[in-house]
XYZ file of N, CA and C in Angstrom:
720
model
N 5.322 -18.980 -14.288
C 4.957 -19.312 -15.666
C 4.467 -18.053 -16.366
N 5.322 -17.129 -16.697
C 4.940 -15.854 -17.279
C 4.848 -15.964 -18.795
N 3.637 -15.778 -19.355
C 3.466 -15.871 -20.799
C 3.557 -14.516 -21.471
N 3.369 -13.465 -20.694
C 3.381 -12.112 -21.220
C 2.346 -11.968 -22.335
N 1.145 -12.469 -22.101
C 0.082 -12.418 -23.103
C -0.994 -11.398 -22.772
N -0.924 -10.754 -21.620
C -1.935 -9.764 -21.261
C -1.585 -8.435 -21.928
N -2.411 -7.972 -22.878
C -2.074 -6.752 -23.617
C -2.150 -5.491 -22.782
N -2.744 -5.575 -21.597
C -2.881 -4.391 -20.751
C -1.664 -4.144 -19.872
N -0.688 -5.047 -19.915
C 0.461 -4.954 -19.027
C 1.696 -4.461 -19.763
N 2.403 -3.526 -19.153
C 3.702 -3.086 -19.644
C 4.748 -3.875 -18.857
N 5.259 -4.945 -19.457
C 6.132 -5.854 -18.720
C 7.479 -5.225 -18.371
N 7.815 -4.120 -19.011
C 9.038 -3.413 -18.640
C 8.905 -2.788 -17.252
N 7.664 -2.571 -16.819
C 7.422 -1.975 -15.503
C 7.165 -3.012 -14.419
N 7.021 -4.272 -14.818
C 6.669 -5.310 -13.836
C 7.721 -5.443 -12.738
N 8.946 -5.108 -13.063
C 10.022 -5.196 -12.060
C 9.786 -4.239 -10.900
N 8.941 -3.215 -11.124
C 8.670 -2.234 -10.078
C 7.494 -2.621 -9.193
N 6.778 -3.706 -9.531
C 5.760 -4.220 -8.616
C 6.443 -4.585 -7.304
N 5.753 -4.469 -6.195
C 6.426 -4.760 -4.929
C 5.494 -5.489 -3.975
N 6.088 -6.190 -3.046
C 5.349 -7.016 -2.102
C 5.256 -6.340 -0.731
N 4.057 -6.324 -0.183
C 3.866 -5.915 1.205
C 3.947 -7.159 2.088
N 3.330 -8.235 1.597
C 3.489 -9.565 2.189
C 3.968 -10.475 1.072
N 5.068 -11.149 1.286
C 5.685 -11.946 0.229
C 4.759 -13.032 -0.298
N 4.823 -13.244 -1.604
C 4.057 -14.319 -2.232
C 4.893 -15.586 -2.399
N 6.094 -15.596 -1.836
C 6.957 -16.773 -1.943
C 6.292 -17.980 -1.282
N 6.432 -19.139 -1.920
C 5.889 -20.403 -1.382
C 4.401 -20.294 -1.074
N 3.663 -19.614 -1.935
C 2.244 -19.382 -1.682
C 1.465 -20.693 -1.578
N 1.700 -21.595 -2.513
C 0.975 -22.866 -2.487
C 1.255 -23.633 -1.207
N 2.507 -23.670 -0.804
C 2.896 -24.395 0.408
C 2.247 -23.778 1.639
N 2.245 -22.459 1.719
C 1.673 -21.787 2.881
C 0.145 -21.907 2.898
N -0.466 -21.891 1.711
C -1.909 -22.098 1.640
C -2.270 -23.486 2.157
N -1.574 -24.485 1.679
C -1.865 -25.857 2.120
C -1.638 -26.029 3.618
N -0.605 -25.372 4.146
C -0.321 -25.466 5.573
C -1.442 -24.819 6.390
N -1.932 -23.677 5.917
C -3.021 -23.009 6.634
C -4.302 -23.832 6.563
N -4.573 -24.421 5.422
C -5.765 -25.262 5.283
C -5.695 -26.464 6.226
N -4.492 -26.995 6.382
C -4.312 -28.140 7.284
C -4.605 -27.734 8.721
N -4.173 -26.523 9.096
C -4.435 -26.029 10.451
C -5.933 -25.894 10.709
N -6.685 -25.535 9.682
C -8.106 -25.260 9.833
C -8.983 -26.470 9.533
N -8.367 -27.569 9.150
C -9.138 -28.749 8.774
C -9.910 -29.298 9.980
N -11.200 -29.483 9.805
C -12.026 -29.995 10.895
C -11.702 -31.459 11.167
N -12.039 -31.907 12.358
C -11.703 -33.270 12.760
C -12.919 -33.987 13.343
N -12.886 -35.294 13.233
C -13.940 -36.122 13.797
C -13.753 -36.231 15.305
N -14.676 -36.900 15.978
C -14.583 -37.076 17.424
C -13.340 -37.872 17.823
N -12.863 -38.708 16.920
C -11.671 -39.508 17.205
C -10.389 -38.759 16.891
N -10.533 -37.524 16.379
C -9.351 -36.721 16.076
C -8.849 -36.858 14.652
N -9.542 -37.630 13.826
C -9.118 -37.813 12.450
C -9.565 -36.627 11.597
N -8.655 -36.143 10.759
C -8.974 -34.984 9.923
C -10.027 -35.350 8.882
N -11.040 -34.478 8.756
C -12.061 -34.689 7.741
C -11.541 -34.218 6.379
N -11.901 -34.944 5.350
C -11.464 -34.590 4.004
C -12.217 -33.355 3.541
N -11.486 -32.391 2.968
C -12.115 -31.179 2.460
C -12.792 -31.467 1.127
N -13.931 -30.841 0.904
C -14.646 -31.033 -0.358
C -13.780 -30.589 -1.533
N -13.863 -31.337 -2.632
C -13.016 -31.039 -3.795
C -13.368 -29.704 -4.433
N -14.617 -29.234 -4.249
C -15.022 -27.970 -4.851
C -14.986 -26.808 -3.860
N -14.353 -27.025 -2.727
C -14.299 -25.968 -1.712
C -13.469 -24.782 -2.200
N -13.968 -23.577 -1.930
C -13.206 -22.369 -2.228
C -12.215 -22.162 -1.097
N -10.946 -22.273 -1.398
C -9.929 -22.235 -0.352
C -9.197 -20.900 -0.254
N -9.352 -20.043 -1.256
C -8.687 -18.738 -1.204
C -9.401 -17.768 -2.119
N -9.390 -16.512 -1.707
C -9.934 -15.442 -2.525
C -8.810 -14.496 -2.923
N -8.943 -13.927 -4.118
C -7.998 -12.919 -4.571
C -8.725 -11.577 -4.581
N -8.433 -10.740 -3.624
C -9.023 -9.411 -3.569
C -8.149 -8.429 -4.328
N -8.783 -7.472 -4.972
C -8.047 -6.360 -5.558
C -8.518 -5.077 -4.889
N -7.583 -4.302 -4.411
C -7.887 -3.049 -3.718
C -7.232 -1.909 -4.477
N -8.024 -0.914 -4.842
C -7.498 0.229 -5.567
C -8.369 1.442 -5.271
N -8.595 2.292 -6.234
C -9.440 3.466 -6.103
C -9.640 4.030 -7.486
N -10.317 5.153 -7.615
C -10.477 5.743 -8.940
C -9.095 6.103 -9.482
N -8.951 6.025 -10.792
C -7.651 6.284 -11.410
C -7.128 7.669 -11.038
N -7.971 8.671 -11.158
C -7.520 10.046 -10.905
C -7.074 10.226 -9.456
N -7.837 9.652 -8.521
C -7.502 9.825 -7.107
C -6.220 9.087 -6.734
N -6.090 7.848 -7.195
C -4.915 7.054 -6.843
C -3.654 7.641 -7.462
N -3.721 7.990 -8.731
C -2.517 8.452 -9.420
C -2.165 9.893 -9.060
N -3.104 10.612 -8.414
C -2.794 11.966 -7.945
C -2.017 11.939 -6.637
N -2.042 10.793 -5.953
C -1.285 10.663 -4.712
C 0.207 10.635 -4.994
N 0.981 11.069 -4.036
C 2.424 10.895 -4.151
C 2.738 9.409 -4.018
N 3.897 9.010 -4.461
C 4.283 7.606 -4.353
C 4.269 7.144 -2.899
N 4.736 7.995 -2.015
C 4.770 7.658 -0.595
C 3.356 7.459 -0.037
N 2.442 8.318 -0.454
C 1.061 8.206 0.023
C 0.399 6.943 -0.511
N 0.632 6.625 -1.790
C 0.075 5.393 -2.357
C 0.586 4.178 -1.608
N 1.863 4.161 -1.315
C 2.448 3.035 -0.596
C 1.817 2.891 0.788
N 1.572 4.018 1.451
C 0.958 3.968 2.773
C -0.498 3.514 2.680
N -1.194 3.940 1.639
C -2.590 3.526 1.434
C -2.682 2.009 1.289
N -1.830 1.432 0.472
C -1.869 -0.016 0.272
C -1.417 -0.764 1.530
N -0.479 -0.184 2.260
C -0.051 -0.793 3.528
C -1.201 -0.775 4.537
N -1.923 0.345 4.597
C -3.060 0.447 5.514
C -4.173 -0.523 5.103
N -4.376 -0.672 3.800
C -5.395 -1.602 3.306
C -5.053 -3.034 3.697
N -3.783 -3.378 3.595
C -3.340 -4.724 3.979
C -3.562 -4.952 5.464
N -3.196 -3.962 6.283
C -3.386 -4.071 7.728
C -4.878 -4.217 8.075
N -5.713 -3.473 7.367
C -7.158 -3.565 7.586
C -7.648 -4.995 7.337
N -7.222 -5.597 6.242
C -7.656 -6.959 5.917
C -7.115 -7.963 6.930
N -5.895 -7.756 7.399
C -5.347 -8.637 8.430
C -6.141 -8.531 9.728
N -6.472 -7.310 10.121
C -7.220 -7.108 11.360
C -8.622 -7.687 11.261
N -9.234 -7.587 10.099
C -10.621 -8.020 9.935
C -10.742 -9.538 9.783
N -9.787 -10.139 9.074
C -9.925 -11.559 8.748
C -8.827 -12.447 9.339
N -7.903 -11.857 10.081
C -6.840 -12.620 10.701
C -5.556 -12.595 9.894
N -4.459 -12.225 10.548
C -3.173 -12.114 9.852
C -2.746 -13.435 9.230
N -3.078 -14.554 9.894
C -2.690 -15.853 9.358
C -3.410 -16.184 8.052
N -4.538 -15.536 7.829
C -5.330 -15.840 6.637
C -4.984 -14.967 5.439
N -4.210 -13.919 5.657
C -3.757 -13.078 4.547
C -2.397 -13.606 4.111
N -2.385 -14.314 2.992
C -1.184 -15.056 2.588
C -0.194 -14.218 1.801
N -0.677 -13.265 1.055
C 0.259 -12.370 0.358
C -0.456 -11.066 0.018
N 0.325 -10.049 -0.277
C -0.197 -8.746 -0.677
C 0.833 -8.122 -1.609
N 0.465 -7.947 -2.866
C 1.406 -7.482 -3.886
C 0.807 -6.294 -4.627
N 1.557 -5.209 -4.715
C 1.115 -4.013 -5.425
C 1.592 -4.073 -6.862
N 0.661 -3.889 -7.792
C 0.967 -3.884 -9.222
C 0.883 -2.460 -9.751
N 1.921 -2.060 -10.438
C 1.951 -0.707 -11.003
C 2.269 -0.740 -12.494
N 2.051 -1.906 -13.126
C 2.519 -2.096 -14.494
C 1.419 -2.154 -15.545
N 0.219 -1.696 -15.212
C -0.835 -1.666 -16.230
C -0.661 -0.450 -17.125
N -0.816 -0.668 -18.440
C -0.763 0.432 -19.385
C -1.960 1.346 -19.149
N -1.707 2.608 -18.918
C -2.758 3.588 -18.656
C -3.674 3.131 -17.525
N -3.137 2.310 -16.650
C -3.946 1.738 -15.585
C -3.739 2.435 -14.258
N -4.271 1.812 -13.236
C -4.240 2.358 -11.884
C -3.461 1.422 -10.981
N -2.572 1.953 -10.176
C -1.869 1.115 -9.207
C -2.896 0.401 -8.339
N -2.661 -0.870 -8.043
C -3.636 -1.636 -7.277
C -2.956 -2.757 -6.508
N -3.648 -3.198 -5.473
C -3.125 -4.229 -4.582
C -3.875 -5.537 -4.800
N -3.146 -6.638 -5.006
C -3.728 -7.977 -5.020
C -3.420 -8.638 -3.680
N -4.440 -9.216 -3.068
C -4.287 -9.807 -1.744
C -4.983 -11.169 -1.710
N -4.246 -12.205 -1.313
C -4.796 -13.557 -1.245
C -5.237 -13.856 0.178
N -6.488 -14.298 0.318
C -7.099 -14.475 1.631
C -7.758 -15.846 1.753
N -7.474 -16.549 2.841
C -8.163 -17.804 3.162
C -9.461 -17.452 3.879
N -10.618 -17.900 3.386
C -11.904 -17.547 3.995
C -12.216 -18.397 5.225
N -11.716 -17.980 6.363
C -11.899 -18.727 7.618
C -12.927 -18.038 8.504
N -13.844 -18.817 9.037
C -14.817 -18.292 9.986
C -15.043 -19.328 11.079
N -14.890 -18.883 12.312
C -15.080 -19.756 13.475
C -14.217 -21.013 13.397
N -12.986 -20.822 12.927
C -12.032 -21.925 12.934
C -12.153 -22.920 11.808
N -12.959 -22.607 10.801
C -13.065 -23.523 9.666
C -13.107 -22.748 8.353
N -12.716 -23.412 7.279
C -12.731 -22.787 5.957
C -14.156 -22.834 5.417
N -14.738 -21.662 5.207
C -16.105 -21.602 4.686
C -16.329 -20.257 4.012
N -16.107 -20.227 2.716
C -16.312 -18.992 1.970
C -17.774 -18.566 2.012
N -18.677 -19.527 1.935
C -20.099 -19.229 1.930
C -20.531 -18.589 3.241
N -20.015 -19.100 4.346
C -20.392 -18.562 5.651
C -19.782 -17.186 5.900
N -18.563 -16.986 5.407
C -17.863 -15.731 5.684
C -18.356 -14.592 4.799
N -18.409 -14.829 3.507
C -18.701 -13.746 2.572
C -20.142 -13.805 2.060
N -21.080 -13.624 2.960
C -22.471 -13.493 2.533
C -22.719 -12.033 2.131
N -23.928 -11.727 1.691
C -24.220 -10.381 1.198
C -24.016 -9.315 2.270
N -24.399 -9.646 3.489
C -24.241 -8.679 4.573
C -22.781 -8.350 4.812
N -21.928 -9.378 4.809
C -20.505 -9.143 5.042
C -19.898 -8.299 3.927
N -20.333 -8.533 2.689
C -19.776 -7.753 1.599
C -20.153 -6.278 1.734
N -21.377 -6.006 2.167
C -21.776 -4.609 2.413
C -20.998 -4.025 3.590
N -20.905 -4.813 4.665
C -20.188 -4.345 5.853
C -18.709 -4.101 5.543
N -18.146 -4.949 4.700
C -16.740 -4.798 4.320
C -16.522 -3.470 3.611
N -17.393 -3.161 2.661
C -17.271 -1.881 1.950
C -17.380 -0.704 2.918
N -18.344 -0.780 3.825
C -18.536 0.306 4.790
C -17.317 0.470 5.700
N -16.839 -0.651 6.224
C -15.716 -0.606 7.160
C -14.440 -0.138 6.469
N -14.231 -0.595 5.243
C -13.024 -0.183 4.523
C -13.046 1.320 4.262
N -14.217 1.821 3.906
C -14.333 3.268 3.678
C -14.067 4.046 4.962
N -14.660 3.582 6.035
C -14.536 4.299 7.309
C -13.100 4.308 7.826
N -12.431 3.153 7.752
C -11.124 3.024 8.395
C -9.932 3.291 7.474
N -10.155 3.206 6.152
C -9.010 3.367 5.244
C -9.258 4.437 4.185
N -10.142 4.151 3.230
C -10.215 5.005 2.045
C -10.639 6.440 2.336
N -11.516 6.652 3.330
C -11.946 8.016 3.646
C -10.780 8.871 4.119
N -9.789 8.259 4.734
C -8.614 8.991 5.214
C -7.757 9.494 4.063
N -7.992 8.936 2.871
C -7.213 9.331 1.696
C -8.074 10.079 0.670
N -9.263 10.489 1.096
C -10.127 11.258 0.204
C -10.792 10.440 -0.878
N -10.888 9.127 -0.682
C -11.497 8.261 -1.685
C -12.965 8.002 -1.357
N -13.739 7.711 -2.390
C -15.158 7.419 -2.207
C -15.360 5.978 -1.774
N -16.542 5.707 -1.215
C -16.903 4.343 -0.854
C -17.110 3.526 -2.123
N -16.853 2.217 -2.047
C -17.112 1.327 -3.172
C -18.581 1.318 -3.514
N -18.900 1.056 -4.777
C -20.278 1.080 -5.237
C -21.091 -0.025 -4.563
N -22.260 0.354 -4.032
C -23.134 -0.613 -3.381
C -23.744 -1.533 -4.429
N -23.637 -2.855 -4.181
C -24.249 -3.821 -5.090
C -23.553 -3.940 -6.423
N -22.290 -3.550 -6.517
C -21.577 -3.647 -7.782
C -21.540 -5.073 -8.276
N -21.766 -5.252 -9.590
C -21.763 -6.582 -10.203
C -20.452 -6.841 -10.940
N -19.480 -5.964 -10.793
C -18.228 -6.112 -11.516
C -17.550 -7.428 -11.181
N -17.107 -8.124 -12.209
C -16.427 -9.395 -12.019
C -15.032 -9.304 -12.605
N -14.139 -10.088 -12.058
C -12.746 -10.047 -12.491
C -12.209 -11.456 -12.640
N -11.245 -11.598 -13.535
C -10.541 -12.858 -13.661
C -9.286 -12.792 -12.827
N -8.977 -13.837 -12.079
C -7.713 -13.854 -11.372
C -6.599 -14.130 -12.371
N -5.353 -13.868 -11.966
C -4.238 -13.896 -12.906
C -4.055 -15.245 -13.568
N -4.096 -16.332 -12.795
C -3.888 -17.636 -13.395
C -5.004 -17.977 -14.364
N -6.230 -17.653 -14.003
C -7.337 -17.972 -14.888
C -7.239 -17.166 -16.181
N -6.889 -15.891 -16.090
C -6.732 -15.055 -17.279
C -5.707 -15.646 -18.223
N -4.546 -15.998 -17.676
C -3.475 -16.524 -18.513
C -3.836 -17.885 -19.089
N -4.520 -18.704 -18.294
C -4.927 -20.025 -18.770
C -5.889 -19.899 -19.936
N -6.880 -19.029 -19.790
C -7.865 -18.896 -20.847
C -7.258 -18.291 -22.111
N -6.301 -17.378 -21.941
C -5.627 -16.812 -23.100
C -4.866 -17.889 -23.865
N -4.095 -18.699 -23.135
C -3.325 -19.760 -23.779
C -4.249 -20.796 -24.413
N -5.354 -21.098 -23.743
C -6.295 -22.079 -24.288
C -6.898 -21.569 -25.589
N -7.220 -20.272 -25.634
C -7.782 -19.702 -26.857
C -6.787 -19.790 -28.006
N -5.506 -19.539 -27.694
C -4.470 -19.663 -28.724
C -4.399 -21.085 -29.251
N -4.453 -22.046 -28.331
C -4.384 -23.451 -28.706
C -5.559 -23.831 -29.597
N -6.765 -23.413 -29.227
C -7.952 -23.752 -30.008
C -7.902 -23.124 -31.396
N -7.383 -21.908 -31.490
C -7.281 -21.240 -32.786
C -6.324 -21.981 -33.703
N -5.206 -22.427 -33.149
C -4.222 -23.157 -33.948
C -4.788 -24.499 -34.405
N -5.503 -25.176 -33.504
C -6.088 -26.468 -33.855
C -7.141 -26.317 -34.940
N -7.917 -25.242 -34.889
C -8.921 -24.996 -35.914
C -8.263 -24.774 -37.265
N -7.185 -23.997 -37.257
C -6.459 -23.756 -38.499
C -5.897 -25.058 -39.051
N -5.403 -25.897 -38.173
C -4.844 -27.183 -38.600
C -5.898 -28.029 -39.295
N -7.107 -28.051 -38.725
C -8.179 -28.853 -39.309
C -8.555 -28.344 -40.698
N -8.550 -27.024 -40.852
C -8.930 -26.428 -42.133
C -7.865 -26.638 -43.206
N -6.622 -26.762 -42.776
C -5.509 -26.844 -43.730
C -4.833 -28.217 -43.714
N -5.625 -29.244 -43.410
C -5.041 -30.579 -43.265
C -4.472 -31.123 -44.565
N -4.872 -30.555 -45.707
C -4.375 -31.054 -46.997
C -3.099 -30.352 -47.469
N -2.537 -29.531 -46.625
C -1.294 -28.854 -47.005
C -0.132 -29.849 -47.074
N 0.966 -29.474 -47.724
C 2.149 -30.354 -47.799
C 2.670 -30.693 -46.415
N 3.298 -31.840 -46.249
C 3.797 -32.293 -44.945
C 4.676 -31.280 -44.232
N 5.529 -30.579 -44.973
C 6.444 -29.635 -44.335
C 5.678 -28.501 -43.643
N 4.570 -28.073 -44.260
C 3.756 -27.006 -43.674
C 2.997 -27.538 -42.460
N 2.455 -28.734 -42.581
C 1.744 -29.323 -41.447
C 2.681 -29.516 -40.260
N 3.948 -29.841 -40.549
C 4.935 -30.008 -39.479
C 5.149 -28.720 -38.710
N 5.124 -27.592 -39.410
C 5.321 -26.310 -38.733
C 4.113 -25.975 -37.861
N 2.930 -26.320 -38.363
C 1.727 -26.080 -37.576
C 1.735 -26.944 -36.316
N 2.147 -28.205 -36.449
C 2.227 -29.091 -35.291
C 3.165 -28.525 -34.231
N 4.258 -27.909 -34.693
C 5.212 -27.308 -33.764
C 4.558 -26.176 -32.973
N 3.722 -25.360 -33.656
C 3.028 -24.272 -32.969
C 2.034 -24.807 -31.945
N 1.380 -25.922 -32.275
C 0.445 -26.531 -31.331
C 1.179 -26.964 -30.075
N 2.356 -27.569 -30.235
C 3.139 -28.007 -29.089
C 3.532 -26.822 -28.212
N 3.889 -25.706 -28.847
C 4.266 -24.520 -28.081
C 3.086 -24.008 -27.261
N 1.896 -23.979 -27.884
C 0.710 -23.509 -27.181
C 0.349 -24.427 -26.028
N 0.511 -25.732 -26.230
C 0.212 -26.689 -25.164
C 1.130 -26.478 -23.972
N 2.391 -26.157 -24.243
C 3.346 -25.948 -23.159
C 2.940 -24.761 -22.298
N 2.270 -23.776 -22.915
C 1.816 -22.622 -22.143
C 0.536 -22.937 -21.376
N -0.344 -23.715 -21.973
C -1.641 -23.976 -21.348
C -1.549 -24.947 -20.189
N -0.879 -26.066 -20.392
C -0.874 -27.124 -19.394
C -0.254 -26.688 -18.066
N 0.901 -25.990 -18.054
C 1.457 -25.577 -16.749
C 0.506 -24.700 -15.953
N -0.229 -23.788 -16.620
C -1.136 -22.928 -15.883
C -2.280 -23.724 -15.293
N -2.768 -24.706 -16.050
C -3.828 -25.552 -15.515
C -3.337 -26.273 -14.272
N -2.096 -26.728 -14.294
C -1.517 -27.400 -13.128
C -1.416 -26.456 -11.946
N -0.996 -25.216 -12.202
C -0.872 -24.234 -11.132
C -2.222 -23.974 -10.476
N -3.248 -23.842 -11.300
C -4.576 -23.567 -10.757
C -5.033 -24.714 -9.870
N -4.829 -25.932 -10.315
C -5.247 -27.079 -9.522
C -4.490 -27.157 -8.198
N -3.188 -26.903 -8.240
C -2.384 -26.977 -7.027
C -2.788 -25.884 -6.040
N -2.968 -24.678 -6.560
C -3.196 -23.538 -5.674
C -4.614 -23.513 -5.126
N -5.573 -23.980 -5.908
C -6.967 -23.820 -5.527
C -7.661 -25.133 -5.179
N -6.929 -26.239 -5.220
C -7.501 -27.540 -4.891
C -8.774 -27.770 -5.703
N -8.578 -28.038 -6.966
C -9.640 -28.393 -7.916
C -10.601 -27.266 -8.258
N -10.273 -26.052 -7.894
C -11.125 -24.934 -8.322
C -10.269 -23.687 -8.427
N -10.703 -22.747 -9.290
C -9.978 -21.493 -9.420
C -10.121 -20.675 -8.150
N -9.085 -19.910 -7.833
C -9.257 -18.903 -6.787
C -10.352 -17.961 -7.282
N -11.359 -17.721 -6.453
C -12.464 -16.879 -6.880
C -12.270 -15.459 -6.358
N -12.408 -14.521 -7.275
C -12.276 -13.121 -6.884
C -13.636 -12.626 -6.421
N -13.842 -12.522 -5.122
C -15.156 -12.182 -4.583
C -15.537 -10.745 -4.881
N -14.593 -9.815 -4.720
C -14.956 -8.421 -4.957
C -13.714 -7.563 -4.964
N -13.882 -6.341 -5.417
C -12.888 -5.294 -5.189
C -13.432 -4.459 -4.060
N -12.607 -4.061 -3.147
C -13.131 -3.274 -2.044
C -13.070 -1.795 -2.357
N -12.545 -1.431 -3.505
C -12.484 -0.024 -3.855
C -13.490 0.309 -4.947
N -13.606 1.584 -5.241
C -14.639 2.040 -6.150
C -14.367 1.623 -7.583
N -13.132 1.766 -8.031
C -12.798 1.439 -9.404
C -12.037 0.142 -9.447
N -12.441 -0.744 -10.331
C -11.804 -2.070 -10.394
C -11.185 -2.276 -11.755
N -10.040 -2.911 -11.768
C -9.359 -3.250 -13.016
C -9.275 -4.771 -13.122
N -9.119 -5.247 -14.354
C -8.975 -6.688 -14.544
C -7.690 -7.168 -13.910
N -7.745 -8.307 -13.239
C -6.553 -8.857 -12.596
C -5.613 -9.361 -13.659
N -4.349 -9.430 -13.315
C -3.359 -9.982 -14.237
C -2.299 -10.702 -13.456
């Protein structure tokens, strides 16, 4: 459901984004992994997962703009491949559902998006896995095993940077468009019928963009948005 509404993206370059781990059938594979990890009662019956459970995280891995873009293309590709391997080794290969490198931000920095199921001790528990200690340890370990080998600095300790995941960004953009059109409609309700008809048509177009994204978010995240816990690199860009 590509709306092409993110002003920071050069969509002519999107074709050059590439996958380290395919994102094909992401929803299906996420649901299958969740089923594998679903806890069971003493009788063997699967316990129902909480509707507000965080079932996947979207990590973004990058580095400072100058450092990343000074690398050769081959070196950047190896850096992102090593970062993916690091996350697989740390959190389990089965829990890393996809890894996609984006190189299409205008004046931006190449970066890796990675979807991760938060599994600890055989169960889905984002709260148990990603506590404050783990987030600090993650930054330290990533620096030691990956980024330091490429001359990059450690991620900022205690960074409060927050990011929107791609579906949430697009959903909120479309929703804002819809609300703006509806407000205009209310203000201009006394216009001639032919003009009101054109406005109604624009509302329908905006709804078509908003509703599919809302559906995608619900399917992929089981009643909650994928939450972006952190960037493991020093410089973070908004997800798209």
